[in-house]
């Protein structure tokens, strides 16, 4: 019990660094804290299980002893109670020992764990975080053209982590993703994830929460909303095979059949260009970015390719920036990334130790990144910027000042008029889509 209370205190201290923050899904840095908190909660849970097991063992010993006594006495009750010691002990057991056993059974060893969990839950991610993380998965799905099977199995190309059993989406996970899409009136992703949930259910996954009827209900409506009446009707019939009394499905069956008969009478041409374009672009986000296809191609590594001749003109070199005093003895490692416009990369500019110090300084101050509203000029959050950021001034730590001076030496620019060093930490499916990045000077 003392160990559980101690664990509760430790967890409370652990969360002081993140309790003031929200939007966990927008920052991997803050999500790492959640991993450690969960690990300590699991440790607390194991302590509770051990305490429960110890309690049950004590009760079992009581039961075994009392069973032996009552069995012996019931074989010859009168002879057994003829012995005055047996009579005394029977009365004593029923008067005091059973009361002690009752007290033991009623002892709630979960108090410390439940109290611990209750304290921590107020700092846990909320529904908005879960929704944000779900939308992030779907954003990655669209950007990298991943199918639901690939994501569900955890086999994500380019992922730095190895897929484990914890990286696999269960049927219930897929169902929840579909529900998030449905709540967002995103019927394209609703269909994809409900279909994946149904597939895993039919492959033998079990659930006490979700059944085929609930999945088919979402599936039929989502494909109907995308104009596919025949498939909507097929899913509805499949649902009614499982539950003939399903009220909504029976109503939908008649409606879909009626709409389908009307459609056939009008002889809708499936090759109609407008309908073809609609089907091709279904599920695409209708937002401000006309260059989205090119942008997503770049994310997938499908952008403009250099010819071998242009590639051959790119070099790596040691660079001293015109024999700058700081780089004469220790020149910079410079690499050509692109020829026109000329883009170069500098290697080993900041040491690992300095980077860790920057992260240490920034983490407690990370807040959801904002954009400036082009109309009002007010800072606000936006769905196309999924990250948290912090600002560090040169005066705050020698490391920040050293990085600023390093930038000056490399570029020849004066950072005294620049904004502070911005540290950005991206979350699940983190992104900052292409945007115009400039400031406005208001009239005085």
PDB file of N, CA and C in Angstrom, residues 30-122:
ATOM      1  N   UNK A  30       5.823  16.230 -26.422  1.00  0.00           N
ATOM      2  CA  UNK A  30       4.938  16.094 -25.267  1.00  0.00           C
ATOM      3  C   UNK A  30       4.324  14.697 -25.190  1.00  0.00           C
ATOM      4  N   UNK A  31       4.199  14.012 -26.325  1.00  0.00           N
ATOM      5  CA  UNK A  31       3.657  12.658 -26.287  1.00  0.00           C
ATOM      6  C   UNK A  31       4.629  11.684 -25.628  1.00  0.00           C
ATOM      7  N   UNK A  32       5.939  11.984 -25.692  1.00  0.00           N
ATOM      8  CA  UNK A  32       6.899  11.098 -25.020  1.00  0.00           C
ATOM      9  C   UNK A  32       6.651  11.074 -23.519  1.00  0.00           C
ATOM     10  N   UNK A  33       6.206  12.201 -22.958  1.00  0.00           N
ATOM     11  CA  UNK A  33       5.881  12.232 -21.525  1.00  0.00           C
ATOM     12  C   UNK A  33       4.763  11.247 -21.213  1.00  0.00           C
ATOM     13  N   UNK A  34       3.809  11.128 -22.140  1.00  0.00           N
ATOM     14  CA  UNK A  34       2.685  10.216 -21.916  1.00  0.00           C
ATOM     15  C   UNK A  34       3.150   8.771 -21.838  1.00  0.00           C
ATOM     16  N   UNK A  35       4.179   8.420 -22.624  1.00  0.00           N
ATOM     17  CA  UNK A  35       4.698   7.055 -22.562  1.00  0.00           C
ATOM     18  C   UNK A  35       5.231   6.727 -21.176  1.00  0.00           C
ATOM     19  N   UNK A  36       5.978   7.660 -20.596  1.00  0.00           N
ATOM     20  CA  UNK A  36       6.550   7.414 -19.270  1.00  0.00           C
ATOM     21  C   UNK A  36       5.458   7.387 -18.197  1.00  0.00           C
ATOM     22  N   UNK A  37       4.459   8.228 -18.356  1.00  0.00           N
ATOM     23  CA  UNK A  37       3.352   8.213 -17.399  1.00  0.00           C
ATOM     24  C   UNK A  37       2.612   6.885 -17.465  1.00  0.00           C
ATOM     25  N   UNK A  38       2.369   6.408 -18.692  1.00  0.00           N
ATOM     26  CA  UNK A  38       1.674   5.127 -18.829  1.00  0.00           C
ATOM     27  C   UNK A  38       2.505   3.991 -18.242  1.00  0.00           C
ATOM     28  N   UNK A  39       3.822   4.057 -18.447  1.00  0.00           N
ATOM     29  CA  UNK A  39       4.687   3.015 -17.881  1.00  0.00           C
ATOM     30  C   UNK A  39       4.574   2.961 -16.372  1.00  0.00           C
ATOM     31  N   UNK A  40       4.548   4.136 -15.722  1.00  0.00           N
ATOM     32  CA  UNK A  40       4.444   4.162 -14.265  1.00  0.00           C
ATOM     33  C   UNK A  40       3.051   3.744 -13.795  1.00  0.00           C
ATOM     34  N   UNK A  41       2.029   4.069 -14.594  1.00  0.00           N
ATOM     35  CA  UNK A  41       0.685   3.611 -14.240  1.00  0.00           C
ATOM     36  C   UNK A  41       0.595   2.088 -14.321  1.00  0.00           C
ATOM     37  N   UNK A  42       1.248   1.510 -15.316  1.00  0.00           N
ATOM     38  CA  UNK A  42       1.265   0.049 -15.440  1.00  0.00           C
ATOM     39  C   UNK A  42       1.955  -0.568 -14.229  1.00  0.00           C
ATOM     40  N   UNK A  43       3.035   0.051 -13.787  1.00  0.00           N
ATOM     41  CA  UNK A  43       3.731  -0.437 -12.590  1.00  0.00           C
ATOM     42  C   UNK A  43       2.802  -0.384 -11.384  1.00  0.00           C
ATOM     43  N   UNK A  44       2.061   0.715 -11.269  1.00  0.00           N
ATOM     44  CA  UNK A  44       1.090   0.848 -10.177  1.00  0.00           C
ATOM     45  C   UNK A  44       0.005  -0.209 -10.292  1.00  0.00           C
ATOM     46  N   UNK A  45      -0.426  -0.480 -11.523  1.00  0.00           N
ATOM     47  CA  UNK A  45      -1.457  -1.496 -11.752  1.00  0.00           C
ATOM     48  C   UNK A  45      -0.962  -2.880 -11.338  1.00  0.00           C
ATOM     49  N   UNK A  46       0.299  -3.170 -11.649  1.00  0.00           N
ATOM     50  CA  UNK A  46       0.864  -4.464 -11.261  1.00  0.00           C
ATOM     51  C   UNK A  46       0.926  -4.604  -9.742  1.00  0.00           C
ATOM     52  N   UNK A  47       1.250  -3.509  -9.054  1.00  0.00           N
ATOM     53  CA  UNK A  47       1.253  -3.540  -7.587  1.00  0.00           C
ATOM     54  C   UNK A  47      -0.149  -3.863  -7.062  1.00  0.00           C
ATOM     55  N   UNK A  48      -1.148  -3.275  -7.713  1.00  0.00           N
ATOM     56  CA  UNK A  48      -2.536  -3.537  -7.301  1.00  0.00           C
ATOM     57  C   UNK A  48      -2.892  -5.003  -7.539  1.00  0.00           C
ATOM     58  N   UNK A  49      -2.489  -5.562  -8.697  1.00  0.00           N
ATOM     59  CA  UNK A  49      -2.776  -6.969  -8.996  1.00  0.00           C
ATOM     60  C   UNK A  49      -2.106  -7.878  -7.967  1.00  0.00           C
ATOM     61  N   UNK A  50      -0.861  -7.555  -7.606  1.00  0.00           N
ATOM     62  CA  UNK A  50      -0.149  -8.357  -6.601  1.00  0.00           C
ATOM     63  C   UNK A  50      -0.869  -8.317  -5.265  1.00  0.00           C
ATOM     64  N   UNK A  51      -1.355  -7.122  -4.895  1.00  0.00           N
ATOM     65  CA  UNK A  51      -2.087  -6.989  -3.633  1.00  0.00           C
ATOM     66  C   UNK A  51      -3.382  -7.792  -3.670  1.00  0.00           C
ATOM     67  N   UNK A  52      -4.064  -7.779  -4.811  1.00  0.00           N
ATOM     68  CA  UNK A  52      -5.302  -8.560  -4.951  1.00  0.00           C
ATOM     69  C   UNK A  52      -5.014 -10.056  -4.876  1.00  0.00           C
ATOM     70  N   UNK A  53      -3.917 -10.480  -5.532  1.00  0.00           N
ATOM     71  CA  UNK A  53      -3.552 -11.896  -5.504  1.00  0.00           C
ATOM     72  C   UNK A  53      -3.196 -12.341  -4.095  1.00  0.00           C
ATOM     73  N   UNK A  54      -2.480 -11.489  -3.357  1.00  0.00           N
ATOM     74  CA  UNK A  54      -2.132 -11.808  -1.970  1.00  0.00           C
ATOM     75  C   UNK A  54      -3.399 -11.931  -1.119  1.00  0.00           C
ATOM     76  N   UNK A  55      -4.332 -11.015  -1.341  1.00  0.00           N
ATOM     77  CA  UNK A  55      -5.602 -11.049  -0.611  1.00  0.00           C
ATOM     78  C   UNK A  55      -6.360 -12.340  -0.914  1.00  0.00           C
ATOM     79  N   UNK A  56      -6.412 -12.738  -2.185  1.00  0.00           N
ATOM     80  CA  UNK A  56      -7.133 -13.950  -2.569  1.00  0.00           C
ATOM     81  C   UNK A  56      -6.467 -15.195  -1.999  1.00  0.00           C
ATOM     82  N   UNK A  57      -5.120 -15.191  -1.934  1.00  0.00           N
ATOM     83  CA  UNK A  57      -4.426 -16.332  -1.340  1.00  0.00           C
ATOM     84  C   UNK A  57      -4.776 -16.486   0.134  1.00  0.00           C
ATOM     85  N   UNK A  58      -4.858 -15.364   0.843  1.00  0.00           N
ATOM     86  CA  UNK A  58      -5.230 -15.407   2.265  1.00  0.00           C
ATOM     87  C   UNK A  58      -6.652 -15.914   2.428  1.00  0.00           C
ATOM     88  N   UNK A  59      -7.561 -15.456   1.553  1.00  0.00           N
ATOM     89  CA  UNK A  59      -8.953 -15.924   1.616  1.00  0.00           C
ATOM     90  C   UNK A  59      -9.019 -17.413   1.290  1.00  0.00           C
ATOM     91  N   UNK A  60      -8.196 -17.853   0.314  1.00  0.00           N
ATOM     92  CA  UNK A  60      -8.184 -19.274  -0.053  1.00  0.00           C
ATOM     93  C   UNK A  60      -7.710 -20.136   1.115  1.00  0.00           C
ATOM     94  N   UNK A  61      -6.690 -19.648   1.841  1.00  0.00           N
ATOM     95  CA  UNK A  61      -6.223 -20.419   3.005  1.00  0.00           C
ATOM     96  C   UNK A  61      -7.327 -20.534   4.050  1.00  0.00           C
ATOM     97  N   UNK A  62      -8.071 -19.443   4.267  1.00  0.00           N
ATOM     98  CA  UNK A  62      -9.219 -19.480   5.169  1.00  0.00           C
ATOM     99  C   UNK A  62     -10.229 -20.520   4.687  1.00  0.00           C
ATOM    100  N   UNK A  63     -10.535 -20.479   3.394  1.00  0.00           N
ATOM    101  CA  UNK A  63     -11.554 -21.381   2.847  1.00  0.00           C
ATOM    102  C   UNK A  63     -11.134 -22.843   3.001  1.00  0.00           C
ATOM    103  N   UNK A  64      -9.853 -23.135   2.713  1.00  0.00           N
ATOM    104  CA  UNK A  64      -9.374 -24.518   2.831  1.00  0.00           C
ATOM    105  C   UNK A  64      -9.468 -25.008   4.277  1.00  0.00           C
ATOM    106  N   UNK A  65      -9.063 -24.167   5.224  1.00  0.00           N
ATOM    107  CA  UNK A  65      -9.098 -24.572   6.635  1.00  0.00           C
ATOM    108  C   UNK A  65     -10.533 -24.773   7.113  1.00  0.00           C
ATOM    109  N   UNK A  66     -11.422 -23.843   6.769  1.00  0.00           N
ATOM    110  CA  UNK A  66     -12.811 -23.948   7.208  1.00  0.00           C
ATOM    111  C   UNK A  66     -13.526 -25.108   6.529  1.00  0.00           C
ATOM    112  N   UNK A  67     -13.127 -25.399   5.297  1.00  0.00           N
ATOM    113  CA  UNK A  67     -13.735 -26.529   4.590  1.00  0.00           C
ATOM    114  C   UNK A  67     -13.394 -27.841   5.285  1.00  0.00           C
ATOM    115  N   UNK A  68     -12.133 -27.961   5.718  1.00  0.00           N
ATOM    116  CA  UNK A  68     -11.710 -29.183   6.411  1.00  0.00           C
ATOM    117  C   UNK A  68     -12.458 -29.338   7.728  1.00  0.00           C
ATOM    118  N   UNK A  69     -12.628 -28.232   8.466  1.00  0.00           N
ATOM    119  CA  UNK A  69     -13.331 -28.295   9.746  1.00  0.00           C
ATOM    120  C   UNK A  69     -14.806 -28.628   9.575  1.00  0.00           C
ATOM    121  N   UNK A  70     -15.464 -27.958   8.630  1.00  0.00           N
ATOM    122  CA  UNK A  70     -16.895 -28.192   8.459  1.00  0.00           C
ATOM    123  C   UNK A  70     -17.162 -29.574   7.902  1.00  0.00           C
ATOM    124  N   UNK A  71     -16.265 -30.088   7.058  1.00  0.00           N
ATOM    125  CA  UNK A  71     -16.429 -31.450   6.521  1.00  0.00           C
ATOM    126  C   UNK A  71     -16.323 -32.475   7.644  1.00  0.00           C
ATOM    127  N   UNK A  72     -15.324 -32.293   8.491  1.00  0.00           N
ATOM    128  CA  UNK A  72     -15.144 -33.232   9.617  1.00  0.00           C
ATOM    129  C   UNK A  72     -16.340 -33.196  10.551  1.00  0.00           C
ATOM    130  N   UNK A  73     -16.857 -32.007  10.815  1.00  0.00           N
ATOM    131  CA  UNK A  73     -17.983 -31.897  11.750  1.00  0.00           C
ATOM    132  C   UNK A  73     -19.279 -32.420  11.177  1.00  0.00           C
ATOM    133  N   UNK A  74     -19.506 -32.263   9.898  1.00  0.00           N
ATOM    134  CA  UNK A  74     -20.779 -32.660   9.298  1.00  0.00           C
ATOM    135  C   UNK A  74     -20.917 -34.165   9.147  1.00  0.00           C
ATOM    136  N   UNK A  75     -19.832 -34.923   9.216  1.00  0.00           N
ATOM    137  CA  UNK A  75     -19.900 -36.379   9.101  1.00  0.00           C
ATOM    138  C   UNK A  75     -20.577 -37.009  10.327  1.00  0.00           C
ATOM    139  N   UNK A  76     -20.337 -36.435  11.510  1.00  0.00           N
ATOM    140  CA  UNK A  76     -20.973 -36.907  12.752  1.00  0.00           C
ATOM    141  C   UNK A  76     -21.189 -35.705  13.648  1.00  0.00           C
ATOM    142  N   UNK A  77     -22.190 -34.896  13.315  1.00  0.00           N
ATOM    143  CA  UNK A  77     -22.396 -33.635  14.029  1.00  0.00           C
ATOM    144  C   UNK A  77     -22.448 -33.781  15.543  1.00  0.00           C
ATOM    145  N   UNK A  78     -23.231 -34.745  16.030  1.00  0.00           N
ATOM    146  CA  UNK A  78     -23.385 -34.879  17.474  1.00  0.00           C
ATOM    147  C   UNK A  78     -22.102 -35.332  18.137  1.00  0.00           C
ATOM    148  N   UNK A  79     -21.429 -36.283  17.520  1.00  0.00           N
ATOM    149  CA  UNK A  79     -20.167 -36.767  18.071  1.00  0.00           C
ATOM    150  C   UNK A  79     -19.121 -35.660  18.047  1.00  0.00           C
ATOM    151  N   UNK A  80     -19.124 -34.872  16.937  1.00  0.00           N
ATOM    152  CA  UNK A  80     -18.148 -33.799  16.806  1.00  0.00           C
ATOM    153  C   UNK A  80     -18.356 -32.737  17.873  1.00  0.00           C
ATOM    154  N   UNK A  81     -19.637 -32.363  18.066  1.00  0.00           N
ATOM    155  CA  UNK A  81     -19.927 -31.308  19.037  1.00  0.00           C
ATOM    156  C   UNK A  81     -19.930 -31.844  20.475  1.00  0.00           C
ATOM    157  N   UNK A  82     -19.896 -33.205  20.603  1.00  0.00           N
ATOM    158  CA  UNK A  82     -19.793 -33.777  21.942  1.00  0.00           C
ATOM    159  C   UNK A  82     -18.471 -33.458  22.594  1.00  0.00           C
ATOM    160  N   UNK A  83     -17.512 -33.097  21.731  1.00  0.00           N
ATOM    161  CA  UNK A  83     -16.221 -32.688  22.283  1.00  0.00           C
ATOM    162  C   UNK A  83     -16.317 -31.198  22.593  1.00  0.00           C
ATOM    163  N   UNK A  84     -16.157 -30.809  23.843  1.00  0.00           N
ATOM    164  CA  UNK A  84     -16.369 -29.416  24.240  1.00  0.00           C
ATOM    165  C   UNK A  84     -15.456 -28.420  23.518  1.00  0.00           C
ATOM    166  N   UNK A  85     -14.239 -28.843  23.158  1.00  0.00           N
ATOM    167  CA  UNK A  85     -13.344 -27.930  22.453  1.00  0.00           C
ATOM    168  C   UNK A  85     -13.907 -27.597  21.064  1.00  0.00           C
ATOM    169  N   UNK A  86     -14.441 -28.658  20.383  1.00  0.00           N
ATOM    170  CA  UNK A  86     -15.033 -28.429  19.062  1.00  0.00           C
ATOM    171  C   UNK A  86     -16.225 -27.484  19.147  1.00  0.00           C
ATOM    172  N   UNK A  87     -17.042 -27.672  20.180  1.00  0.00           N
ATOM    173  CA  UNK A  87     -18.218 -26.804  20.349  1.00  0.00           C
ATOM    174  C   UNK A  87     -17.781 -25.359  20.589  1.00  0.00           C
ATOM    175  N   UNK A  88     -16.779 -25.200  21.444  1.00  0.00           N
ATOM    176  CA  UNK A  88     -16.273 -23.852  21.736  1.00  0.00           C
ATOM    177  C   UNK A  88     -15.731 -23.193  20.467  1.00  0.00           C
ATOM    178  N   UNK A  89     -14.926 -23.953  19.688  1.00  0.00           N
ATOM    179  CA  UNK A  89     -14.296 -23.372  18.512  1.00  0.00           C
ATOM    180  C   UNK A  89     -15.311 -23.035  17.424  1.00  0.00           C
ATOM    181  N   UNK A  90     -16.397 -23.826  17.309  1.00  0.00           N
ATOM    182  CA  UNK A  90     -17.454 -23.510  16.342  1.00  0.00           C
ATOM    183  C   UNK A  90     -18.094 -22.164  16.677  1.00  0.00           C
ATOM    184  N   UNK A  91     -18.427 -22.001  17.974  1.00  0.00           N
ATOM    185  CA  UNK A  91     -19.040 -20.732  18.395  1.00  0.00           C
ATOM    186  C   UNK A  91     -18.069 -19.580  18.185  1.00  0.00           C
ATOM    187  N   UNK A  92     -16.800 -19.803  18.513  1.00  0.00           N
ATOM    188  CA  UNK A  92     -15.794 -18.754  18.348  1.00  0.00           C
ATOM    189  C   UNK A  92     -15.630 -18.373  16.871  1.00  0.00           C
ATOM    190  N   UNK A  93     -15.597 -19.406  16.020  1.00  0.00           N
ATOM    191  CA  UNK A  93     -15.439 -19.117  14.587  1.00  0.00           C
ATOM    192  C   UNK A  93     -16.590 -18.265  14.064  1.00  0.00           C
ATOM    193  N   UNK A  94     -17.787 -18.659  14.379  1.00  0.00           N
ATOM    194  CA  UNK A  94     -18.947 -17.952  13.861  1.00  0.00           C
ATOM    195  C   UNK A  94     -19.103 -16.564  14.478  1.00  0.00           C
ATOM    196  N   UNK A  95     -18.641 -16.408  15.705  1.00  0.00           N
ATOM    197  CA  UNK A  95     -18.798 -15.128  16.383  1.00  0.00           C
ATOM    198  C   UNK A  95     -17.709 -14.127  16.002  1.00  0.00           C
ATOM    199  N   UNK A  96     -16.474 -14.590  15.856  1.00  0.00           N
ATOM    200  CA  UNK A  96     -15.366 -13.643  15.620  1.00  0.00           C
ATOM    201  C   UNK A  96     -14.623 -13.892  14.313  1.00  0.00           C
ATOM    202  N   UNK A  97     -14.275 -15.147  14.010  1.00  0.00           N
ATOM    203  CA  UNK A  97     -13.405 -15.406  12.868  1.00  0.00           C
ATOM    204  C   UNK A  97     -14.095 -15.107  11.541  1.00  0.00           C
ATOM    205  N   UNK A  98     -15.386 -15.440  11.428  1.00  0.00           N
ATOM    206  CA  UNK A  98     -16.088 -15.114  10.184  1.00  0.00           C
ATOM    207  C   UNK A  98     -16.221 -13.599  10.007  1.00  0.00           C
ATOM    208  N   UNK A  99     -16.267 -12.885  11.106  1.00  0.00           N
ATOM    209  CA  UNK A  99     -16.301 -11.418  11.011  1.00  0.00           C
ATOM    210  C   UNK A  99     -14.961 -10.900  10.495  1.00  0.00           C
ATOM    211  N   UNK A 100     -13.867 -11.552  10.953  1.00  0.00           N
ATOM    212  CA  UNK A 100     -12.546 -11.169  10.454  1.00  0.00           C
ATOM    213  C   UNK A 100     -12.428 -11.470   8.956  1.00  0.00           C
ATOM    214  N   UNK A 101     -12.972 -12.620   8.548  1.00  0.00           N
ATOM    215  CA  UNK A 101     -12.939 -12.982   7.134  1.00  0.00           C
ATOM    216  C   UNK A 101     -13.759 -11.991   6.304  1.00  0.00           C
ATOM    217  N   UNK A 102     -14.903 -11.599   6.855  1.00  0.00           N
ATOM    218  CA  UNK A 102     -15.733 -10.619   6.155  1.00  0.00           C
ATOM    219  C   UNK A 102     -14.969  -9.304   5.967  1.00  0.00           C
ATOM    220  N   UNK A 103     -14.255  -8.902   6.994  1.00  0.00           N
ATOM    221  CA  UNK A 103     -13.468  -7.679   6.916  1.00  0.00           C
ATOM    222  C   UNK A 103     -12.377  -7.799   5.854  1.00  0.00           C
ATOM    223  N   UNK A 104     -11.734  -8.979   5.782  1.00  0.00           N
ATOM    224  CA  UNK A 104     -10.691  -9.209   4.791  1.00  0.00           C
ATOM    225  C   UNK A 104     -11.262  -9.142   3.370  1.00  0.00           C
ATOM    226  N   UNK A 105     -12.413  -9.786   3.161  1.00  0.00           N
ATOM    227  CA  UNK A 105     -13.036  -9.789   1.835  1.00  0.00           C
ATOM    228  C   UNK A 105     -13.429  -8.378   1.404  1.00  0.00           C
ATOM    229  N   UNK A 106     -13.919  -7.597   2.366  1.00  0.00           N
ATOM    230  CA  UNK A 106     -14.387  -6.257   2.048  1.00  0.00           C
ATOM    231  C   UNK A 106     -13.247  -5.232   1.925  1.00  0.00           C
ATOM    232  N   UNK A 107     -12.025  -5.643   2.316  1.00  0.00           N
ATOM    233  CA  UNK A 107     -10.891  -4.726   2.191  1.00  0.00           C
ATOM    234  C   UNK A 107     -10.639  -4.414   0.721  1.00  0.00           C
ATOM    235  N   UNK A 108     -10.659  -3.151   0.355  1.00  0.00           N
ATOM    236  CA  UNK A 108     -10.475  -2.746  -1.037  1.00  0.00           C
ATOM    237  C   UNK A 108      -9.030  -2.305  -1.251  1.00  0.00           C
ATOM    238  N   UNK A 109      -8.226  -3.213  -1.812  1.00  0.00           N
ATOM    239  CA  UNK A 109      -6.812  -2.884  -2.028  1.00  0.00           C
ATOM    240  C   UNK A 109      -6.626  -2.002  -3.270  1.00  0.00           C
ATOM    241  N   UNK A 110      -7.738  -1.694  -3.963  1.00  0.00           N
ATOM    242  CA  UNK A 110      -7.632  -0.877  -5.184  1.00  0.00           C
ATOM    243  C   UNK A 110      -7.654   0.617  -4.894  1.00  0.00           C
ATOM    244  N   UNK A 111      -7.883   0.990  -3.645  1.00  0.00           N
ATOM    245  CA  UNK A 111      -8.050   2.407  -3.324  1.00  0.00           C
ATOM    246  C   UNK A 111      -6.898   3.270  -3.834  1.00  0.00           C
ATOM    247  N   UNK A 112      -5.654   2.827  -3.562  1.00  0.00           N
ATOM    248  CA  UNK A 112      -4.500   3.631  -3.950  1.00  0.00           C
ATOM    249  C   UNK A 112      -4.395   3.747  -5.466  1.00  0.00           C
ATOM    250  N   UNK A 113      -4.612   2.610  -6.164  1.00  0.00           N
ATOM    251  CA  UNK A 113      -4.507   2.646  -7.620  1.00  0.00           C
ATOM    252  C   UNK A 113      -5.602   3.511  -8.236  1.00  0.00           C
ATOM    253  N   UNK A 114      -6.838   3.355  -7.770  1.00  0.00           N
ATOM    254  CA  UNK A 114      -7.950   4.135  -8.319  1.00  0.00           C
ATOM    255  C   UNK A 114      -7.737   5.627  -8.072  1.00  0.00           C
ATOM    256  N   UNK A 115      -7.260   5.964  -6.864  1.00  0.00           N
ATOM    257  CA  UNK A 115      -6.979   7.362  -6.544  1.00  0.00           C
ATOM    258  C   UNK A 115      -5.894   7.909  -7.468  1.00  0.00           C
ATOM    259  N   UNK A 116      -4.853   7.096  -7.683  1.00  0.00           N
ATOM    260  CA  UNK A 116      -3.757   7.463  -8.574  1.00  0.00           C
ATOM    261  C   UNK A 116      -4.276   7.730  -9.980  1.00  0.00           C
ATOM    262  N   UNK A 117      -5.073   6.790 -10.491  1.00  0.00           N
ATOM    263  CA  UNK A 117      -5.594   6.905 -11.846  1.00  0.00           C
ATOM    264  C   UNK A 117      -6.506   8.115 -11.989  1.00  0.00           C
ATOM    265  N   UNK A 118      -7.321   8.362 -10.978  1.00  0.00           N
ATOM    266  CA  UNK A 118      -8.250   9.503 -11.015  1.00  0.00           C
ATOM    267  C   UNK A 118      -7.486  10.824 -11.101  1.00  0.00           C
ATOM    268  N   UNK A 119      -6.400  10.918 -10.334  1.00  0.00           N
ATOM    269  CA  UNK A 119      -5.587  12.134 -10.363  1.00  0.00           C
ATOM    270  C   UNK A 119      -4.984  12.343 -11.746  1.00  0.00           C
ATOM    271  N   UNK A 120      -4.478  11.262 -12.344  1.00  0.00           N
ATOM    272  CA  UNK A 120      -3.787  11.391 -13.618  1.00  0.00           C
ATOM    273  C   UNK A 120      -4.727  11.616 -14.795  1.00  0.00           C
ATOM    274  N   UNK A 121      -5.929  11.092 -14.710  1.00  0.00           N
ATOM    275  CA  UNK A 121      -6.841  11.175 -15.858  1.00  0.00           C
ATOM    276  C   UNK A 121      -7.181  12.615 -16.233  1.00  0.00           C
ATOM    277  N   UNK A 122      -7.149  13.512 -15.276  1.00  0.00           N
ATOM    278  CA  UNK A 122      -7.466  14.904 -15.599  1.00  0.00           C
ATOM    279  C   UNK A 122      -6.377  15.528 -16.475  1.00  0.00           C
TER     280      UNK A 122
END
